[in-house]
Coordinates of C-alpha atoms and ligand atoms in Angstrom, one line a residue:
M1 CA 113.4 173.9 102.5
K2 CA 111.9 172.0 105.5
K3 CA 114.7 170.1 107.3
T4 CA 113.4 166.5 107.2
Q5 CA 115.4 163.1 107.7
S6 CA 115.0 162.7 104.0
N7 CA 116.3 166.0 103.0
T8 CA 119.3 165.7 105.4
R9 CA 120.1 162.1 103.9
N10 CA 119.8 163.6 100.4
E11 CA 122.3 166.1 101.2
I12 CA 124.8 163.7 102.7
V13 CA 124.5 161.4 99.6
K14 CA 125.0 164.5 97.2
R15 CA 128.3 165.3 99.2
L16 CA 129.5 161.6 99.0
I17 CA 128.8 161.3 95.3
S18 CA 131.8 163.3 94.8
G19 CA 133.8 160.1 95.7
E20 CA 136.0 162.1 98.1
F21 CA 136.3 161.6 101.8
C22 CA 133.8 163.9 103.8
S23 CA 134.6 164.3 107.4
G24 CA 131.7 164.1 110.1
E25 CA 132.7 167.5 111.1
Q26 CA 132.3 169.1 107.5
L27 CA 129.1 167.3 107.1
G28 CA 127.6 168.2 110.4
Q29 CA 128.7 172.1 109.7
A30 CA 127.1 172.0 106.2
L31 CA 124.0 170.4 107.5
G32 CA 123.5 172.2 111.0
I33 CA 123.8 169.0 112.9
S34 CA 126.2 167.3 115.3
R35 CA 128.9 164.7 114.3
A36 CA 126.7 162.3 116.3
G37 CA 123.8 163.2 114.2
V38 CA 125.9 162.6 110.9
A39 CA 126.9 159.2 112.2
K40 CA 123.2 158.4 112.8
H41 CA 122.3 159.3 109.2
I42 CA 125.2 157.5 107.7
K43 CA 124.1 154.4 109.7
A44 CA 120.6 154.8 108.2
L45 CA 122.0 155.2 104.6
Q46 CA 124.2 151.9 105.2
E47 CA 121.0 150.1 106.4
L48 CA 119.3 151.2 103.1
G49 CA 122.2 149.4 101.3
L50 CA 124.6 152.3 100.4
D51 CA 128.2 151.1 100.8
I52 CA 129.8 153.8 102.8
Y53 CA 133.0 153.2 104.8
S54 CA 134.8 155.5 107.2
V55 CA 138.5 155.8 108.1
S56 CA 139.3 157.6 111.4
G57 CA 140.7 161.1 111.0
R58 CA 139.4 161.3 107.2
G59 CA 135.8 160.6 107.5
Y60 CA 133.2 158.9 105.2
K61 CA 133.6 157.7 101.7
L62 CA 131.6 155.7 99.2
A63 CA 133.2 152.2 98.7
H64 CA 132.5 152.5 94.9
A65 CA 131.1 154.9 92.2
I66 CA 127.4 154.6 91.9
S67 CA 125.3 155.7 88.9
L68 CA 122.2 157.6 89.9
F69 CA 119.0 158.9 88.4
D70 CA 119.9 162.2 86.8
K71 CA 117.4 164.9 85.6
T72 CA 119.9 166.1 82.8
S73 CA 120.1 162.5 81.4
L74 CA 116.3 162.0 81.8
L75 CA 115.4 165.3 80.0
K76 CA 117.5 164.0 77.1
V77 CA 115.1 160.9 76.8
L78 CA 112.2 163.0 77.5
P79 CA 112.2 166.0 75.3
E80 CA 108.6 166.8 76.0
Y81 CA 109.3 167.2 79.7
S82 CA 110.2 170.4 81.6
E83 CA 112.5 170.4 84.5
Q84 CA 109.6 171.0 87.0
Q85 CA 107.9 167.9 85.8
I86 CA 110.8 165.6 87.0
H87 CA 111.6 165.3 90.5
V88 CA 114.7 163.2 91.3
L89 CA 115.4 162.4 94.9
H90 CA 118.1 160.1 96.6
V91 CA 116.1 159.2 99.6
I92 CA 112.4 159.6 100.2
D93 CA 109.8 157.9 102.5
S94 CA 107.7 157.0 99.4
T95 CA 107.4 158.4 95.9
N96 CA 103.8 158.1 95.9
D97 CA 103.5 160.0 99.2
Y98 CA 105.9 162.7 97.8
L99 CA 103.7 163.4 94.8
K100 CA 100.6 163.2 97.0
Q101 CA 102.1 166.1 99.2
Q102 CA 102.6 168.0 96.0
I103 CA 99.0 168.0 95.2
Q104 CA 98.1 170.2 98.0
F105 CA 100.3 173.0 96.6
E106 CA 97.9 173.0 93.5
D107 CA 100.8 174.5 91.3
K108 CA 99.5 173.3 87.9
E109 CA 102.9 173.6 86.3
R110 CA 104.6 171.5 89.0
L111 CA 102.0 168.9 88.7
R112 CA 100.9 168.6 85.0
N113 CA 99.7 165.1 83.8
G114 CA 103.0 162.9 83.6
T115 CA 104.8 164.6 86.3
V116 CA 107.2 162.0 87.9
C117 CA 109.1 161.5 91.1
M118 CA 112.1 159.1 91.1
A119 CA 114.1 158.0 94.0
E120 CA 117.1 155.8 94.8
A121 CA 115.7 154.5 98.1
Q122 CA 112.5 154.7 99.9
T123 CA 112.3 154.5 103.8
A124 CA 108.7 153.7 103.7
G125 CA 108.0 152.0 100.4
R126 CA 104.3 150.9 100.1
G127 CA 103.1 147.8 98.4
R128 CA 99.6 146.7 97.8
Q129 CA 97.3 145.3 100.6
G130 CA 99.2 147.3 103.3
K131 CA 102.5 145.5 102.6
K132 CA 105.8 147.2 102.8
W133 CA 107.7 147.5 99.5
V134 CA 111.5 146.8 100.3
S135 CA 113.4 149.7 98.6
P136 CA 117.1 149.4 99.1
F137 CA 119.5 152.1 97.7
G138 CA 120.1 152.2 94.0
C139 CA 118.9 148.6 93.3
S140 CA 115.6 149.4 91.6
L141 CA 113.5 151.8 89.9
Y142 CA 111.0 153.5 92.4
C143 CA 109.0 155.8 90.2
S144 CA 105.4 157.6 90.7
M145 CA 103.5 159.5 88.0
Y146 CA 100.7 161.8 88.6
W147 CA 97.6 161.8 86.2
E148 CA 94.2 163.5 86.6
F149 CA 91.2 161.8 84.9
D150 CA 88.0 163.7 84.4
G151 CA 84.9 161.7 85.2
G152 CA 84.9 160.3 88.6
Y153 CA 86.1 157.0 89.8
Q154 CA 84.4 155.0 87.2
S155 CA 86.8 156.6 84.6
I156 CA 89.8 154.9 86.3
S157 CA 88.3 151.5 86.5
G158 CA 91.0 149.0 85.0
L159 CA 93.7 151.8 85.2
S160 CA 96.2 149.4 86.8
L161 CA 96.0 146.7 84.4
A162 CA 96.7 149.4 81.6
V163 CA 99.8 150.5 83.6
G164 CA 101.0 146.9 83.8
L165 CA 101.0 146.9 80.1
A166 CA 103.1 150.1 79.9
V167 CA 105.7 148.4 82.3
V168 CA 105.8 145.2 80.0
R169 CA 106.1 147.4 76.9
A170 CA 109.0 149.2 78.5
V171 CA 110.8 146.1 79.5
Q172 CA 110.4 144.5 76.2
S173 CA 111.8 147.5 74.4
L174 CA 115.0 146.3 76.0
G175 CA 115.1 143.1 74.1
E176 CA 113.0 139.8 73.6
M177 CA 112.0 138.6 77.1
D178 CA 109.5 136.2 78.5
V179 CA 107.6 138.8 80.6
G180 CA 103.9 138.6 81.5
L181 CA 101.2 140.0 83.7
K182 CA 99.5 138.4 86.7
W183 CA 96.1 139.7 87.4
P184 CA 95.5 142.5 88.6
N185 CA 98.7 144.1 88.1
D186 CA 102.0 142.3 88.9
V187 CA 104.5 142.0 86.2
Y188 CA 106.3 138.7 86.0
A189 CA 109.2 137.2 84.4
Q190 CA 110.6 133.5 84.5
G191 CA 107.8 132.7 87.1
K192 CA 108.9 135.5 89.5
K193 CA 107.8 138.9 90.2
L194 CA 109.7 141.5 88.4
A195 CA 107.6 144.7 89.1
G196 CA 104.6 145.9 91.3
I197 CA 102.1 148.8 90.8
L198 CA 100.4 150.7 93.5
I199 CA 98.0 153.5 92.6
D200 CA 96.6 156.1 95.0
V201 CA 93.6 158.1 94.2
E202 CA 92.6 161.3 95.6
G203 CA 89.3 162.9 94.2
H204 CA 85.5 162.9 94.2
M205 CA 82.9 160.3 93.2
H206 CA 81.9 162.1 90.0
G207 CA 84.5 165.0 89.8
S208 CA 88.1 164.6 88.6
C209 CA 90.2 161.9 90.1
Q210 CA 93.9 162.7 90.8
S211 CA 95.8 159.5 90.6
I212 CA 99.4 158.8 91.8
I213 CA 100.7 155.6 89.8
G214 CA 103.6 154.1 91.7
I215 CA 105.8 151.4 90.1
G216 CA 108.6 149.5 91.6
L217 CA 110.8 147.6 89.0
N218 CA 113.5 145.4 90.3
M219 CA 116.8 146.4 88.4
A220 CA 119.7 144.7 90.3
L221 CA 118.6 143.8 93.9
P222 CA 121.4 142.3 96.2
G223 CA 121.0 138.5 96.6
N224 CA 120.6 138.8 100.4
V225 CA 117.7 141.2 100.4
E226 CA 115.7 140.2 103.1
A227 CA 111.8 140.6 103.8
I228 CA 110.6 140.1 100.4
S229 CA 107.8 137.6 100.9
Q230 CA 107.6 136.0 97.4
P231 CA 109.8 134.9 94.6
W232 CA 111.4 137.8 92.8
T233 CA 113.6 138.5 89.8
D234 CA 115.3 141.6 88.5
L235 CA 116.5 142.9 85.1
Q236 CA 120.1 142.0 86.0
Q237 CA 119.1 138.2 86.2
I238 CA 117.2 138.3 83.0
F239 CA 119.3 140.2 80.8
G240 CA 122.8 139.2 82.5
K241 CA 123.5 143.1 83.1
A242 CA 121.0 145.6 84.5
P243 CA 120.1 148.2 81.9
E244 CA 121.5 151.9 82.3
K245 CA 119.0 153.2 84.9
N246 CA 118.1 156.7 83.4
M247 CA 117.4 155.0 79.9
M248 CA 115.1 152.5 81.5
A249 CA 113.4 155.1 83.6
G250 CA 113.0 157.4 80.3
N251 CA 111.5 154.3 78.5
L252 CA 109.1 153.6 81.3
I253 CA 108.0 157.2 81.5
L254 CA 107.3 157.4 77.8
H255 CA 105.4 154.1 77.6
L256 CA 103.3 155.3 80.7
N257 CA 102.6 158.6 79.0
N258 CA 101.4 156.7 75.7
V259 CA 99.2 154.3 77.6
L260 CA 97.6 156.8 80.0
T261 CA 96.8 159.1 77.1
D262 CA 95.0 156.3 75.3
F263 CA 93.4 155.2 78.4
E264 CA 92.1 158.7 79.2
H265 CA 90.3 158.7 75.8
S266 CA 89.3 155.1 75.5
G267 CA 89.5 153.3 78.8
L268 CA 90.8 149.8 79.1
K269 CA 89.2 148.4 76.0
P270 CA 91.8 148.9 73.5
F271 CA 94.4 147.2 75.8
V272 CA 92.3 144.0 76.7
E273 CA 93.6 141.8 73.9
E274 CA 97.3 142.7 74.5
W275 CA 96.6 142.1 78.2
N276 CA 95.2 138.6 77.6
Q277 CA 98.0 137.7 75.4
L278 CA 100.4 138.3 78.3
D279 CA 98.3 136.8 81.0
I280 CA 100.5 134.2 82.9
Y281 CA 97.5 132.4 84.2
R282 CA 95.2 132.3 81.1
G283 CA 93.9 128.8 80.6
K284 CA 95.4 127.4 83.9
E285 CA 93.4 126.0 86.8
V286 CA 93.4 128.6 89.5
R287 CA 92.2 129.6 92.7
L288 CA 90.8 133.1 93.6
L289 CA 91.1 133.9 97.2
M290 CA 88.5 136.4 98.4
G291 CA 88.8 136.9 102.2
K292 CA 87.9 133.4 103.6
N293 CA 86.5 132.2 100.4
A294 CA 88.6 130.5 97.7
I295 CA 86.9 130.0 94.3
A296 CA 88.3 127.5 91.9
G297 CA 88.2 127.7 88.1
K298 CA 90.0 127.8 84.8
A299 CA 91.3 131.5 84.2
K300 CA 89.8 133.0 80.9
G301 CA 91.6 136.3 80.8
I302 CA 90.0 139.7 81.7
D303 CA 86.8 141.3 80.3
D304 CA 86.4 144.9 79.1
S305 CA 86.1 146.2 82.5
G306 CA 89.4 144.5 83.7
A307 CA 87.4 141.9 85.8
V308 CA 89.0 138.5 85.8
Q309 CA 86.8 135.8 84.2
L310 CA 86.7 132.2 85.6
E311 CA 85.2 129.1 83.9
M312 CA 83.7 127.2 86.8
L313 CA 80.8 125.1 87.9
D314 CA 77.8 127.0 89.4
E315 CA 75.5 125.8 92.1
S316 CA 73.6 123.5 89.8
G317 CA 76.9 121.9 88.2
N318 CA 76.7 123.9 85.0
L319 CA 79.8 125.2 83.4
V320 CA 79.6 129.0 83.5
T321 CA 82.0 131.9 83.1
R322 CA 81.9 134.4 85.8
S323 CA 83.7 137.8 86.3
F324 CA 85.3 138.9 89.6
F325 CA 86.7 142.1 90.6
G326 CA 88.7 141.5 93.8
G327 CA 90.8 138.8 95.2
E328 CA 94.2 137.2 95.1
I329 CA 94.8 134.7 92.3
S330 CA 97.2 131.7 92.4
V331 CA 97.6 128.5 90.5
R332 CA 95.8 125.6 91.8
P333 CA 98.2 122.6 92.7
A334 CA 97.8 119.7 90.5
Ligands
LIG401 C1 103.0 145.8 94.9 O1 102.7 145.5 96.2 O2 103.2 144.9 94.1 C2 103.2 147.3 94.6 C3 104.5 147.8 94.6 C4 104.6 149.3 94.3 C5 105.9 149.9 94.9 C6 106.2 151.2 94.2 S1 107.8 151.9 94.4 C7 107.3 153.4 93.9 C8 106.0 153.6 94.6 N1 106.2 154.1 96.0 C9 105.6 153.4 96.8 O3 105.8 153.7 98.1 N2 105.1 152.3 96.3 C10 105.3 152.3 94.8

């Protein structure tokens, strides 16, 4: 295996999980790096939020036991999956980028529809609009799924909205909860962001589209997490306790498979009504920011193509309903 920073950090975590002290010398020998190199990687893992301490003469140890994503537990929840379809990593740059790299191997077994990559931490997690997705260790679900659609780019129009529904269904399967969707694809609970979706697409205009569907679902983020630019919540705050992570991940993967299978056959249409029921802005006075332009209107949910509909006054002062495909929506202050 190519020796990358992520691989080395994965190996260090694997050894620390034992719960025993690991000396810098042992780790260095096992990984073929110097003790100073080990110290550098340990510092990086601490910065990702992994609670590691050191005792002189004994080495490094995890401050407390942690539960991790684990293939065996996931396979129990996902009986249809083969081992090759589940990639579980401790530290990776981005689960989306990892799956993107797998496309080039063109190994159809490794990359069947539904293949997933899960990680405990991302060093370069990506959000929408070029933003960073803050991804500390073990606090969230960072998950990407591969799916290939025939029929060019038009066959995936509205895909991210359907994926939002899959996330809501997975979360609601844990218990009754006030969870909703903010157009186009943010999952909200109690007025704050609970999960985000980023879809990368590789392919041709009219040929098949290879999509990588990335989901970041907040499980139990530390209170002091910095650099998240908007109000957020997590499953721990909502349910009082974070759900067991493999069970949550398995649920999400199952719901995603169901939604993507239906979407592949019938597009967005069968999901529109359910989406509109969950729309947190429906019936509210909103503002749609498109570049420098702000369009004001009353949100009327989405249409069959996934465009957001606004009831607004046209140039002649008539009340009309118009559909928009882009922009950022927010509630208009009263
Ligand atoms: C958003 O900005 O709302 C989208 C966030 C998507 C984050 C997820 S985490 C797993 C996957 N890997 C990434 O680098 N991004 C997505």
